[in-house]
XYZ file of C-alpha atoms in Angstrom:
270
model
C 100.905 -72.897 -65.051
C 104.048 -74.465 -63.723
C 105.170 -73.848 -60.154
C 108.827 -74.568 -60.703
C 109.513 -70.856 -61.121
C 109.044 -70.326 -57.383
C 112.128 -72.369 -56.596
C 115.843 -72.096 -57.357
C 116.269 -68.544 -56.115
C 119.981 -68.851 -56.579
C 119.704 -69.891 -60.211
C 121.539 -68.073 -62.920
C 119.999 -65.240 -64.871
C 119.505 -67.512 -67.863
C 117.874 -70.171 -65.652
C 115.660 -67.554 -64.039
C 114.097 -66.723 -67.367
C 113.111 -70.305 -68.154
C 110.041 -70.519 -65.863
C 108.720 -67.200 -67.189
C 109.083 -68.360 -70.774
C 107.437 -71.652 -69.825
C 104.463 -69.762 -68.374
C 104.193 -67.617 -71.495
C 104.345 -70.718 -73.676
C 101.626 -72.400 -71.635
C 99.450 -69.283 -71.803
C 99.959 -69.148 -75.572
C 98.823 -72.767 -75.907
C 95.692 -72.106 -73.861
C 94.848 -68.997 -75.905
C 95.195 -71.015 -79.115
C 92.913 -73.724 -77.713
C 90.318 -71.097 -76.765
C 90.462 -69.607 -80.279
C 89.995 -73.063 -81.802
C 86.963 -73.660 -79.585
C 85.596 -70.245 -80.588
C 85.988 -71.030 -84.302
C 84.327 -74.424 -83.843
C 81.572 -72.655 -81.926
C 80.998 -70.315 -84.868
C 80.730 -73.300 -87.219
C 78.280 -75.014 -84.889
C 76.439 -71.731 -84.414
C 75.751 -71.544 -88.144
C 73.711 -74.736 -87.821
C 71.894 -73.386 -84.747
C 71.202 -69.926 -86.196
C 67.929 -70.810 -87.947
C 66.279 -72.534 -84.927
C 67.391 -69.660 -82.679
C 66.024 -67.122 -85.149
C 62.678 -68.949 -85.357
C 62.411 -69.122 -81.572
C 63.232 -65.440 -81.032
C 60.720 -64.342 -83.669
C 57.898 -66.671 -82.586
C 58.379 -66.110 -78.852
C 59.410 -62.484 -78.801
C 58.050 -60.556 -75.788
C 57.637 -57.573 -78.108
C 54.614 -59.205 -79.761
C 53.960 -60.243 -83.332
C 56.414 -58.640 -85.733
C 57.169 -58.826 -89.426
C 60.810 -58.524 -90.371
C 62.277 -57.595 -93.741
C 65.655 -57.826 -95.440
C 66.774 -54.469 -96.828
C 70.023 -55.801 -98.247
C 71.187 -59.053 -99.855
C 73.673 -59.276 -96.987
C 71.098 -59.033 -94.189
C 70.449 -62.768 -93.922
C 74.166 -63.582 -94.017
C 74.903 -60.865 -91.477
C 72.210 -62.159 -89.125
C 73.403 -65.749 -89.501
C 76.948 -64.704 -88.597
C 75.737 -62.564 -85.702
C 73.756 -65.442 -84.196
C 76.647 -67.850 -84.830
C 79.056 -65.545 -83.006
C 76.636 -65.262 -80.079
C 76.376 -69.056 -79.844
C 80.159 -69.333 -80.021
C 80.538 -66.632 -77.370
C 78.201 -68.463 -74.991
C 80.019 -71.761 -75.583
C 83.528 -70.312 -75.384
C 83.086 -68.311 -72.182
C 82.854 -71.308 -69.799
C 85.745 -72.985 -71.627
C 87.793 -69.771 -71.405
C 87.116 -69.525 -67.675
C 88.199 -73.150 -67.278
C 91.441 -72.505 -69.188
C 92.149 -69.401 -67.124
C 91.416 -71.339 -63.963
C 93.742 -74.171 -65.034
C 96.486 -71.626 -65.728
C 96.365 -69.903 -62.318
C 95.335 -72.930 -60.229
C 98.890 -74.072 -59.343
C 99.605 -70.639 -57.861
C 96.630 -70.848 -55.478
C 96.290 -72.717 -52.226
C 93.468 -75.167 -51.584
C 91.388 -72.571 -49.720
C 91.902 -70.006 -52.493
C 90.921 -72.569 -55.114
C 87.688 -73.420 -53.317
C 86.911 -69.745 -52.681
C 87.426 -68.854 -56.344
C 85.260 -71.705 -57.613
C 82.359 -70.481 -55.487
C 81.976 -67.427 -57.695
C 81.425 -69.350 -60.933
C 77.800 -70.488 -60.269
C 76.917 -67.048 -58.911
C 78.361 -65.290 -61.951
C 76.463 -67.588 -64.314
C 73.208 -67.144 -62.396
C 73.478 -63.345 -62.300
C 74.285 -63.174 -66.017
C 71.228 -65.287 -66.888
C 69.094 -63.226 -64.495
C 70.256 -60.054 -66.231
C 69.446 -61.496 -69.649
C 65.967 -62.539 -68.489
C 65.293 -59.141 -66.898
C 66.405 -57.325 -70.043
C 64.624 -59.623 -72.510
C 61.272 -59.960 -70.756
C 60.949 -56.542 -69.076
C 63.222 -53.880 -70.555
C 63.169 -54.898 -74.227
C 59.331 -55.044 -74.531
C 59.079 -51.584 -72.940
C 61.666 -50.093 -75.272
C 60.166 -51.761 -78.338
C 56.614 -50.801 -77.342
C 57.621 -47.182 -76.916
C 59.315 -46.941 -80.310
C 56.404 -48.751 -81.983
C 53.853 -46.465 -80.324
C 55.767 -43.338 -81.283
C 56.024 -44.563 -84.878
C 52.246 -45.046 -85.145
C 51.589 -41.753 -83.353
C 53.552 -39.945 -86.042
C 51.532 -41.718 -88.738
C 54.476 -43.740 -90.023
C 54.097 -47.330 -91.174
C 56.613 -49.479 -89.342
C 58.778 -51.805 -91.404
C 61.704 -53.275 -89.514
C 64.856 -54.673 -91.025
C 65.878 -57.992 -89.535
C 69.407 -56.809 -88.751
C 68.209 -53.568 -87.179
C 65.660 -55.371 -85.022
C 68.109 -57.903 -83.610
C 70.814 -55.278 -83.144
C 68.287 -53.233 -81.167
C 67.489 -56.310 -79.046
C 71.084 -57.393 -78.420
C 72.231 -53.856 -77.574
C 69.725 -53.875 -74.703
C 69.911 -57.469 -73.509
C 73.640 -58.186 -73.338
C 74.821 -54.983 -71.587
C 72.254 -55.555 -68.835
C 73.348 -59.171 -68.551
C 76.900 -57.949 -67.958
C 75.768 -55.259 -65.477
C 74.053 -57.911 -63.373
C 77.510 -59.394 -62.764
C 78.361 -56.343 -60.639
C 77.735 -57.899 -57.178
C 79.797 -60.990 -57.998
C 82.686 -58.968 -59.440
C 82.776 -56.517 -56.526
C 82.585 -59.326 -53.972
C 85.458 -61.151 -55.670
C 87.622 -58.008 -55.903
C 86.970 -57.318 -52.220
C 87.944 -60.871 -51.280
C 91.318 -60.529 -52.974
C 91.928 -57.051 -51.546
C 91.614 -54.879 -54.653
C 88.372 -53.143 -53.602
C 86.854 -52.248 -50.243
C 83.487 -50.828 -49.093
C 85.089 -47.506 -48.158
C 85.895 -46.793 -51.805
C 82.467 -48.007 -52.933
C 80.736 -45.670 -50.485
C 82.861 -42.730 -51.621
C 81.868 -43.238 -55.264
C 78.219 -44.030 -54.444
C 76.850 -40.823 -55.983
C 78.789 -41.372 -59.187
C 77.672 -45.008 -59.311
C 74.024 -44.055 -58.774
C 74.275 -41.449 -61.513
C 75.735 -43.990 -63.951
C 73.059 -46.572 -63.091
C 70.271 -44.041 -63.569
C 71.897 -42.859 -66.800
C 71.903 -46.432 -68.122
C 68.238 -46.767 -67.167
C 67.351 -43.551 -68.965
C 69.373 -44.305 -72.102
C 68.087 -47.827 -72.825
C 64.419 -47.250 -71.920
C 61.625 -45.049 -73.267
C 61.655 -41.463 -71.957
C 58.969 -41.882 -69.302
C 59.463 -41.971 -65.550
C 57.949 -45.413 -64.955
C 60.144 -47.161 -67.522
C 63.245 -45.364 -66.280
C 62.524 -46.373 -62.682
C 61.818 -49.997 -63.627
C 65.372 -50.276 -64.924
C 67.286 -47.748 -62.810
C 66.005 -48.933 -59.415
C 67.102 -52.579 -59.882
C 70.519 -51.370 -61.053
C 70.870 -49.082 -58.033
C 69.727 -51.947 -55.810
C 72.408 -54.144 -57.383
C 75.033 -51.569 -56.457
C 73.796 -51.326 -52.873
C 73.784 -55.122 -52.613
C 77.346 -55.027 -53.919
C 78.328 -52.532 -51.200
C 76.691 -54.701 -48.534
C 78.451 -57.859 -49.737
C 81.728 -55.978 -50.026
C 81.377 -54.769 -46.437
C 80.826 -58.323 -45.198
C 83.750 -59.688 -47.210
C 86.002 -56.830 -46.073
C 85.281 -57.513 -42.387
C 85.969 -61.218 -42.860
C 89.215 -60.452 -44.671
C 90.342 -58.030 -41.946
C 89.527 -60.586 -39.239
C 91.584 -63.242 -41.040
C 94.515 -60.847 -41.452
C 94.428 -59.932 -37.752
C 94.311 -63.615 -36.815
C 97.329 -64.299 -39.035
C 99.228 -61.377 -37.478
C 98.498 -62.646 -33.963
C 99.590 -66.140 -34.964
C 102.836 -64.821 -36.451
C 103.432 -62.717 -33.339
C 102.939 -65.741 -31.073
C 105.298 -67.806 -33.231
C 107.888 -65.029 -33.025
C 107.600 -64.818 -29.243
C 107.851 -68.589 -28.948
C 110.985 -68.612 -31.070
C 112.488 -65.766 -29.010
C 111.941 -67.653 -25.752
C 113.716 -70.704 -27.049
């Protein structure tokens, strides 16, 4: 992202458009690079799909399962699904890096350091959400559906695509939800959110968290609480972190105002 657009305020109208077009051109190049990396990730993911499939089947927390193909396209569909997941995991860090490289020139040194601090936290929370969903929530949901199937006297026979779709629909949304504290903290730091708003919408947020817990888990109180309570706790942690960040931001703004006021008084005296 070029910084030349910040200068030459007295430039002509035609000259004023050049930096904007340069930024758009640079953004276009970075998007193309990200797409190329994504495509290469899909190709590489096709080679990784079989080992990933074997690992997920042999080490599933849901217990021993037997999967079947109900369509000639099931194996191809699963291969592509796993390849896209591998590509997604590979492309996300690269996409973040490209986005960071694009906006970096517009940030000061302090802003650059502050922004980089969120990357490890975001990665950690995403992995924590995946682990929580895969090892706790998914076995509960699978166990409930399996138990209900046997209770009704139905022989279970799971299609490979249906099984993995069931797994991914639980695991990845929770992985994203675990990013909530990091996202809220970042938005508070840059002044978009504040704890006052978060406290006002607390009831709505709690309701949505509990609703997520009820929807993706078996319909029993214990399972619902095991998912809903951590999600509610995540929101409350987000409010707490937002409150801390908001106070720090307000203190910095007051300090800057006092400094500007002192500079103004000093200039007036001279």
